[in-house]
CSV table of C-alpha atoms and ligand atoms in Angstrom, one decimal:
chain,number,residue,atom,x,y,z
F,102,MET,CA,108.3,13.3,76.1
F,103,ILE,CA,112.1,13.0,76.5
F,104,ARG,CA,111.9,9.2,76.5
F,105,THR,CA,109.7,9.2,73.4
F,106,LEU,CA,112.2,11.5,71.6
F,107,GLU,CA,115.0,9.1,72.6
F,108,ARG,CA,113.2,6.1,71.2
F,109,MET,CA,112.5,7.9,68.0
F,110,THR,CA,116.1,9.1,67.6
F,111,THR,CA,117.2,5.5,67.9
F,112,MET,CA,114.5,4.2,65.6
F,113,PHE,CA,115.3,6.7,62.8
F,114,ARG,CA,119.1,7.0,63.5
F,115,ILE,CA,119.0,10.9,63.6
F,116,SER,CA,120.1,13.4,66.2
F,117,ARG,CA,117.6,14.8,68.7
F,118,THR,CA,118.2,18.3,67.4
F,119,MET,CA,117.3,17.2,63.9
F,120,LEU,CA,114.2,15.3,65.1
F,121,THR,CA,113.0,18.3,67.2
F,122,ALA,CA,113.4,20.6,64.2
F,123,ALA,CA,111.5,18.2,62.0
F,124,LEU,CA,108.7,17.9,64.5
F,125,ALA,CA,108.5,21.7,65.0
F,126,GLY,CA,108.3,22.1,61.2
F,127,ALA,CA,105.5,19.6,61.0
F,128,ALA,CA,103.6,21.3,63.8
F,129,ALA,CA,104.0,24.7,62.0
F,130,VAL,CA,102.7,23.2,58.7
F,131,SER,CA,99.8,21.5,60.4
F,132,GLY,CA,98.9,24.6,62.4
F,133,LEU,CA,99.3,22.7,65.6
F,134,ALA,CA,100.5,24.5,68.8
F,135,PRO,CA,104.3,24.9,68.7
F,136,LEU,CA,106.4,22.0,70.1
F,137,ALA,CA,106.9,22.2,73.8
F,138,GLY,CA,110.4,23.4,74.7
F,139,ALA,CA,112.2,22.8,78.0
F,140,GLN,CA,109.6,25.0,79.7
F,141,GLY,CA,106.5,23.7,78.0
F,142,PRO,CA,104.4,25.2,75.2
F,143,GLN,CA,104.0,28.9,75.0
F,144,ASP,CA,100.6,30.5,75.6
F,145,GLN,CA,99.7,31.8,72.1
F,146,SER,CA,97.4,34.6,73.6
F,147,ILE,CA,100.4,36.1,75.3
F,148,VAL,CA,102.5,35.8,72.1
F,149,THR,CA,99.8,37.6,70.2
F,150,VAL,CA,99.3,40.4,72.8
F,151,LEU,CA,103.0,41.1,72.9
F,152,ASN,CA,103.4,41.2,69.2
F,153,GLU,CA,100.3,43.4,68.6
F,154,THR,CA,101.4,45.8,71.4
F,155,TYR,CA,104.9,46.0,69.9
F,156,ASN,CA,103.4,46.9,66.5
F,157,LYS,CA,101.0,49.3,68.0
F,158,PHE,CA,103.6,51.4,69.7
F,159,ARG,CA,106.8,50.9,67.7
F,160,SER,CA,106.4,54.1,65.7
F,161,LEU,CA,105.3,56.3,68.6
F,162,GLN,CA,107.6,59.3,68.7
F,163,GLU,CA,107.0,61.0,72.0
F,164,GLY,CA,109.5,61.9,74.7
F,165,LYS,CA,113.2,62.5,74.8
F,166,ASN,CA,116.2,60.6,76.1
F,167,ALA,CA,117.5,61.8,79.5
F,168,ASP,CA,120.4,64.2,78.8
F,169,TYR,CA,121.4,65.3,82.3
F,170,ILE,CA,123.7,62.3,82.2
F,171,PRO,CA,125.5,63.0,78.9
F,172,ALA,CA,126.0,59.3,77.9
F,173,LEU,CA,122.3,58.7,78.0
F,174,ALA,CA,121.6,61.3,75.4
F,175,ALA,CA,123.7,59.3,73.0
F,176,VAL,CA,121.7,56.0,73.4
F,177,ASP,CA,119.7,54.9,70.3
F,178,PRO,CA,116.1,56.3,71.0
F,179,ASN,CA,114.7,53.6,68.7
F,180,ILE,CA,115.5,50.7,71.0
F,181,PHE,CA,112.2,49.1,71.8
F,182,GLY,CA,112.0,45.7,73.4
F,183,ILE,CA,109.3,43.9,75.4
F,184,ALA,CA,109.8,40.8,77.6
F,185,LEU,CA,107.4,39.0,79.9
F,186,VAL,CA,108.5,36.1,82.1
F,187,THR,CA,105.9,34.0,83.8
F,188,THR,CA,106.2,32.5,87.3
F,189,ASP,CA,106.5,29.1,85.7
F,190,GLY,CA,109.5,30.2,83.8
F,191,LYS,CA,108.2,30.9,80.3
F,192,VAL,CA,109.9,33.7,78.5
F,193,TYR,CA,107.9,35.8,75.9
F,194,THR,CA,109.6,38.6,73.9
F,195,ALA,CA,108.8,41.1,71.2
F,196,GLY,CA,111.2,43.5,69.4
F,197,ASP,CA,114.7,44.3,70.5
F,198,ILE,CA,115.7,42.2,73.5
F,199,LYS,CA,119.4,42.2,72.7
F,200,SER,CA,120.2,45.9,73.2
F,201,GLU,CA,121.4,46.8,76.7
F,202,VAL,CA,120.7,50.0,78.5
F,203,SER,CA,121.8,51.1,82.0
F,204,ILE,CA,119.4,50.0,84.7
F,205,GLN,CA,119.3,53.4,86.4
F,206,SER,CA,116.6,53.8,89.1
F,207,ILE,CA,115.3,50.3,88.6
F,208,SER,CA,118.4,49.2,90.6
F,209,LYS,CA,116.9,51.0,93.6
F,210,VAL,CA,114.4,48.2,94.0
F,211,PHE,CA,117.0,45.5,94.3
F,212,THR,CA,119.2,47.4,96.7
F,213,LEU,CA,116.1,48.1,98.8
F,214,ALA,CA,115.5,44.3,98.8
F,215,LYS,CA,119.0,43.6,99.9
F,216,VAL,CA,118.8,46.0,102.8
F,217,ILE,CA,115.5,44.6,103.9
F,218,GLU,CA,117.0,41.1,103.7
F,219,GLU,CA,119.9,42.2,105.9
F,220,GLY,CA,118.1,44.3,108.4
F,221,GLY,CA,114.4,43.4,108.2
F,222,PRO,CA,111.6,45.6,107.0
F,223,GLU,CA,111.8,47.9,110.0
F,224,ALA,CA,115.4,48.8,108.9
F,225,ILE,CA,113.9,50.9,106.1
F,226,GLU,CA,110.6,51.9,107.6
F,227,ASN,CA,112.1,53.5,110.7
F,228,THR,CA,115.1,55.2,109.0
F,229,ILE,CA,114.2,56.3,105.5
F,230,GLY,CA,110.4,55.8,105.4
F,231,VAL,CA,108.0,54.1,103.0
F,232,ASP,CA,105.9,57.1,101.9
F,233,ALA,CA,105.6,58.9,98.6
F,234,THR,CA,107.3,62.3,98.5
F,235,GLY,CA,105.0,63.5,95.7
F,236,MET,CA,108.1,65.3,94.3
F,237,ARG,CA,110.7,64.7,91.6
F,238,PHE,CA,113.1,61.8,92.0
F,239,ASN,CA,116.1,64.1,92.7
F,240,SER,CA,114.2,66.6,94.8
F,241,ILE,CA,116.2,68.3,97.6
F,242,VAL,CA,113.1,70.1,98.8
F,243,SER,CA,111.6,66.6,99.6
F,244,VAL,CA,114.5,66.0,102.1
F,245,GLU,CA,114.0,69.4,103.7
F,246,PHE,CA,110.2,68.9,103.8
F,247,SER,CA,110.5,65.5,105.4
F,248,GLN,CA,113.0,66.7,108.0
F,249,LYS,CA,111.6,70.2,108.9
F,250,THR,CA,107.9,69.9,108.3
F,251,LEU,CA,107.1,66.2,108.7
F,252,GLY,CA,109.8,65.6,111.3
F,253,GLY,CA,110.7,62.1,110.5
F,254,PRO,CA,111.4,59.4,108.0
F,255,GLU,CA,108.9,60.4,105.3
F,256,MET,CA,110.8,59.4,102.2
F,257,ASN,CA,111.3,56.1,100.4
F,258,SER,CA,114.2,54.1,98.9
F,259,LEU,CA,113.1,54.7,95.3
F,260,VAL,CA,113.9,58.4,95.1
F,261,ASN,CA,117.5,59.6,95.0
F,262,PRO,CA,117.9,60.8,98.6
F,263,GLY,CA,116.4,57.6,100.0
F,264,ALA,CA,118.2,55.4,97.5
F,265,ILE,CA,121.6,56.9,98.3
F,266,ALA,CA,121.0,56.3,102.0
F,267,THR,CA,119.7,52.8,101.3
F,268,THR,CA,122.9,52.0,99.3
F,269,SER,CA,124.9,53.3,102.3
F,270,MET,CA,123.2,50.6,104.5
F,271,VAL,CA,124.4,47.6,102.4
F,272,LYS,CA,126.7,45.6,104.7
F,273,GLY,CA,130.4,45.1,103.8
F,274,GLY,CA,133.7,46.2,105.2
F,275,THR,CA,135.2,47.8,102.1
F,276,ARG,CA,133.7,49.6,99.0
F,277,ASP,CA,134.7,46.5,96.9
F,278,GLN,CA,132.8,44.2,99.2
F,279,VAL,CA,129.7,46.4,99.2
F,280,TRP,CA,129.9,46.6,95.4
F,281,ASN,CA,130.4,42.9,94.9
F,282,THR,CA,127.4,42.1,97.2
F,283,ILE,CA,125.2,44.5,95.2
F,284,LEU,CA,126.3,43.2,91.7
F,285,SER,CA,126.0,39.6,92.6
F,286,TYR,CA,122.6,40.2,94.2
F,287,TYR,CA,121.3,41.9,91.0
F,288,SER,CA,122.7,39.0,88.9
F,289,ASP,CA,120.8,36.4,90.9
F,290,PHE,CA,117.6,38.2,90.0
F,291,ALA,CA,118.5,38.4,86.3
F,292,GLY,CA,119.8,34.8,86.2
F,293,ARG,CA,123.1,35.8,84.6
F,294,PRO,CA,126.2,37.8,85.6
F,295,LEU,CA,125.5,41.4,85.0
F,296,ALA,CA,128.2,44.0,84.3
F,297,VAL,CA,128.6,47.8,84.5
F,298,ASN,CA,128.4,50.1,81.5
F,299,GLN,CA,131.7,51.9,82.1
F,300,GLU,CA,130.9,54.8,79.8
F,301,VAL,CA,127.6,55.6,81.6
F,302,PHE,CA,129.3,55.2,85.0
F,303,LYS,CA,132.1,57.6,84.0
F,304,SER,CA,129.6,60.1,82.5
F,305,GLU,CA,127.3,60.1,85.5
F,306,ALA,CA,130.2,60.2,88.0
F,307,GLU,CA,131.6,63.3,86.3
F,308,THR,CA,128.2,65.1,86.3
F,309,ASN,CA,126.4,63.9,89.5
F,310,GLN,CA,127.1,67.0,91.7
F,311,ARG,CA,123.5,67.2,92.6
F,312,ASN,CA,123.5,63.6,93.9
F,313,GLN,CA,126.7,64.4,95.8
F,314,ALA,CA,124.9,67.3,97.4
F,315,ILE,CA,122.0,65.0,98.2
F,316,GLY,CA,124.4,62.5,99.8
F,317,ALA,CA,126.0,65.2,101.9
F,318,LEU,CA,122.6,66.5,103.0
F,319,MET,CA,121.4,63.0,103.9
F,320,TYR,CA,124.6,62.6,106.0
F,321,ALA,CA,124.1,66.0,107.7
F,322,TYR,CA,120.6,64.8,108.8
F,323,GLY,CA,121.9,61.4,110.0
F,324,TYR,CA,120.3,59.2,107.3
F,325,ILE,CA,123.7,58.2,106.1
F,326,LYS,CA,126.0,57.2,109.0
F,327,SER,CA,129.4,57.5,107.3
F,328,ASN,CA,131.1,58.2,104.1
F,329,PRO,CA,128.4,59.9,102.0
F,330,GLN,CA,130.9,60.1,99.0
F,331,GLN,CA,131.2,56.4,98.9
F,332,ALA,CA,127.5,55.9,99.2
F,333,THR,CA,126.9,58.3,96.2
F,334,ASP,CA,129.7,56.6,94.2
F,335,VAL,CA,128.4,53.1,94.8
F,336,TYR,CA,124.8,54.3,94.0
F,337,THR,CA,126.1,55.8,90.7
F,338,GLU,CA,127.8,52.5,89.8
F,339,GLN,CA,124.6,50.5,90.6
F,340,CYS,CA,122.7,52.7,88.3
F,341,SER,CA,125.2,52.0,85.5
F,342,VAL,CA,124.6,48.2,85.4
F,343,ASN,CA,123.7,47.1,81.9
F,344,VAL,CA,120.5,45.1,81.3
F,345,ASN,CA,118.4,44.0,78.3
F,346,ALA,CA,114.6,43.7,78.4
F,347,LYS,CA,114.8,40.0,79.2
F,348,ASP,CA,117.1,40.6,82.2
F,349,LEU,CA,114.7,43.2,83.6
F,350,ALA,CA,111.6,40.9,83.0
F,351,THR,CA,113.4,38.1,84.8
F,352,MET,CA,114.2,40.4,87.7
F,353,ALA,CA,110.6,41.4,87.9
F,354,ALA,CA,109.4,37.8,87.6
F,355,THR,CA,111.6,36.8,90.5
F,356,LEU,CA,109.6,39.3,92.6
F,357,ALA,CA,106.4,38.0,91.1
F,358,ASN,CA,107.4,34.5,92.1
F,359,GLY,CA,108.0,35.0,95.9
F,360,GLY,CA,111.7,35.9,95.4
F,361,LYS,CA,112.6,32.7,93.5
F,362,ASN,CA,114.0,33.3,90.0
F,363,PRO,CA,111.5,31.2,87.8
F,364,VAL,CA,114.1,30.5,85.1
F,365,SER,CA,117.2,29.7,87.1
F,366,LYS,CA,115.2,28.4,90.1
F,367,LYS,CA,117.5,30.2,92.5
F,368,GLN,CA,115.9,31.7,95.6
F,369,ALA,CA,117.2,35.3,95.2
F,370,MET,CA,115.5,36.7,98.3
F,371,SER,CA,113.3,35.4,101.0
F,372,THR,CA,109.7,35.1,100.2
F,373,LYS,CA,108.5,36.8,103.3
F,374,ASN,CA,110.3,40.1,102.4
F,375,VAL,CA,108.9,40.4,98.8
F,376,PRO,CA,105.7,42.2,99.8
F,377,TYR,CA,107.6,45.0,101.5
F,378,VAL,CA,109.5,45.7,98.3
F,379,LEU,CA,106.4,45.5,96.1
F,380,ALA,CA,104.6,47.9,98.5
F,381,VAL,CA,107.3,50.6,98.0
F,382,MET,CA,107.2,50.1,94.3
F,383,ALA,CA,103.4,50.5,94.3
F,384,THR,CA,103.8,53.7,96.4
F,385,ALA,CA,106.7,55.4,94.6
F,386,GLY,CA,107.9,53.4,91.6
F,387,LEU,CA,107.1,56.0,89.0
F,388,TYR,CA,107.9,59.0,91.2
F,389,ASP,CA,105.3,61.7,91.2
F,390,ASP,CA,103.4,59.9,88.5
F,391,THR,CA,103.0,56.7,90.6
F,392,GLY,CA,99.3,57.4,91.4
F,393,LYS,CA,98.5,57.8,87.7
F,394,TRP,CA,100.3,54.6,86.9
F,395,LEU,CA,98.6,52.5,89.6
F,396,TYR,CA,95.2,54.0,88.5
F,397,HIS,CA,95.7,52.5,85.1
F,398,THR,CA,97.5,49.2,85.8
F,399,GLY,CA,97.1,48.3,89.5
F,400,LEU,CA,100.7,46.9,89.4
F,401,PRO,CA,103.8,47.7,91.4
F,402,ALA,CA,106.4,49.0,89.0
F,403,LYS,CA,109.7,50.9,88.7
F,404,SER,CA,111.2,53.1,86.0
F,405,GLY,CA,114.7,54.2,85.2
F,406,VAL,CA,116.0,57.1,83.1
F,407,GLY,CA,117.8,54.6,80.9
F,408,GLY,CA,114.4,53.9,79.4
F,409,GLY,CA,113.4,50.7,81.2
F,410,ILE,CA,110.3,50.0,83.2
F,411,ILE,CA,109.5,46.8,85.1
F,412,ALA,CA,106.1,45.8,86.5
F,413,VAL,CA,105.2,42.9,88.7
F,414,ALA,CA,101.9,40.9,88.5
F,415,PRO,CA,102.3,38.9,91.8
F,416,GLY,CA,102.0,35.2,91.3
F,417,LYS,CA,101.7,35.6,87.5
F,418,PHE,CA,104.5,37.3,85.7
F,419,GLY,CA,107.1,40.0,85.5
F,420,ILE,CA,107.2,42.3,82.5
F,421,ALA,CA,109.8,44.8,81.2
F,422,VAL,CA,109.9,47.3,78.4
F,423,ILE,CA,112.9,49.3,77.2
F,424,SER,CA,112.5,52.4,75.2
F,425,PRO,CA,114.8,55.4,76.1
F,426,PRO,CA,112.6,58.5,75.3
F,427,LEU,CA,111.1,59.8,78.6
F,428,ASP,CA,108.2,62.0,79.6
F,429,ASP,CA,108.6,65.0,82.0
F,430,ALA,CA,108.5,62.9,85.1
F,431,GLY,CA,111.4,60.8,83.8
F,432,ASN,CA,109.5,57.7,82.8
F,433,SER,CA,109.7,56.0,79.4
F,434,VAL,CA,106.8,57.0,77.3
F,435,LYS,CA,106.5,53.8,75.2
F,436,ALA,CA,107.3,51.5,78.2
F,437,GLN,CA,104.4,53.0,80.1
F,438,ARG,CA,102.0,52.7,77.2
F,439,ALA,CA,103.1,49.2,76.2
F,440,ILE,CA,102.9,47.7,79.7
F,441,ALA,CA,99.6,49.3,80.5
F,442,GLU,CA,98.2,47.9,77.2
F,443,ILE,CA,99.5,44.4,77.9
F,444,VAL,CA,98.3,44.4,81.6
F,445,GLN,CA,94.9,45.4,80.4
F,446,ARG,CA,94.7,42.8,77.6
F,447,LEU,CA,96.0,40.0,79.8
F,448,ASN,CA,93.5,41.0,82.6
F,449,ALA,CA,96.5,41.3,85.0
F,450,ASN,CA,95.2,44.3,87.1
F,451,PRO,CA,94.7,42.7,90.6
F,452,TYR,CA,92.0,45.2,91.4
F,453,ALA,CA,89.9,44.2,88.4
F,454,VAL,CA,87.9,41.2,89.5
F,455,GLN,CA,84.6,39.7,88.3
F,456,PRO,CA,81.9,39.5,90.9
F,457,ARG,CA,81.0,36.0,92.1
G,170,LIG,O1,120.6,59.4,90.1
G,170,LIG,C1,120.1,59.6,89.0
G,170,LIG,O2,119.7,60.7,88.6
G,170,LIG,C2,120.1,58.4,88.0
G,170,LIG,N1,121.3,57.6,88.2
G,170,LIG,C3,118.9,57.6,88.2
G,170,LIG,C4,117.6,58.4,88.1
G,170,LIG,C5,116.5,57.6,87.5
G,170,LIG,O3,116.6,56.6,86.9
G,170,LIG,C6,115.1,58.2,87.7
G,170,LIG,N2,114.2,57.4,86.9
G,170,LIG,N3,113.2,57.5,86.4
């Protein structure tokens, strides 16, 4: 294809950009499939499903921005963006994919991945646990229940107590080293250098007394080995990383693609550890509503109070939707509805198979 383009540019003495534009225009007029880009032609059925889903839910007015972190209450509730990245590196989008929101709890997935990479899957299973708590994401009762009634590591890294403890396990001598490790790890999944939303970080750091208490409690019970204040602070900063829908979808697609970013082609994590991360997402990704979510989609997913949700169709694609208004469990209303619709229309529920 490239060689043909080169010959034609020489033949007609025009630039490759002009020729590509001319051919794309001709294809549009003739009704042919769009010209193949660097990653090949887009699948028109995915384009249609994304556009129709966007139009179906764009005026849905349910839910409310998180406001226990003051800066999140001020985020535009009308941001609505959908992105889907396939494991062969094609990017599909609908709506607003430029606006960035803080990643919030979706970050927990990638810190969990980092700790599994550093210490192996047992590093999490034997210390924090990999079971659903069935309680809210910032429940203190869940810590007490796990400790006093269940007598062991019966939490997971995707609820606040387990997440703060997981962050405390990331290796690094100083706070800066730990932080740089986390931020560059997230950036590998997104395929671009991510940055912190300083306003959200400041706002949450000033109002996160409950998480500080959770950090102290996790230290008291030995889940955090040292410096619970630092663990909570780094955790708060990781939640403040800014992302758009395409970043999130690429991060999800990297998990869908055995840990290799399908766009940048960088191996962000080892393939053998991906199933452990996806299992915890399937168990606890949408907190106490994870069962309902799995019932309708069959996909491991993770939500954040910034309004994002990612879902992973292993071997197929990663998808993300951003829309800040949340339901009572803390999950974006529109993101849940849009992803469930797309998964159903693209037949991506792995439990839904046709008999042979
Ligand atoms: O620690 C918190 O409360 C927030 N930084 C993150 C919570 C969150 O995203 C829960 N998500 N649905």
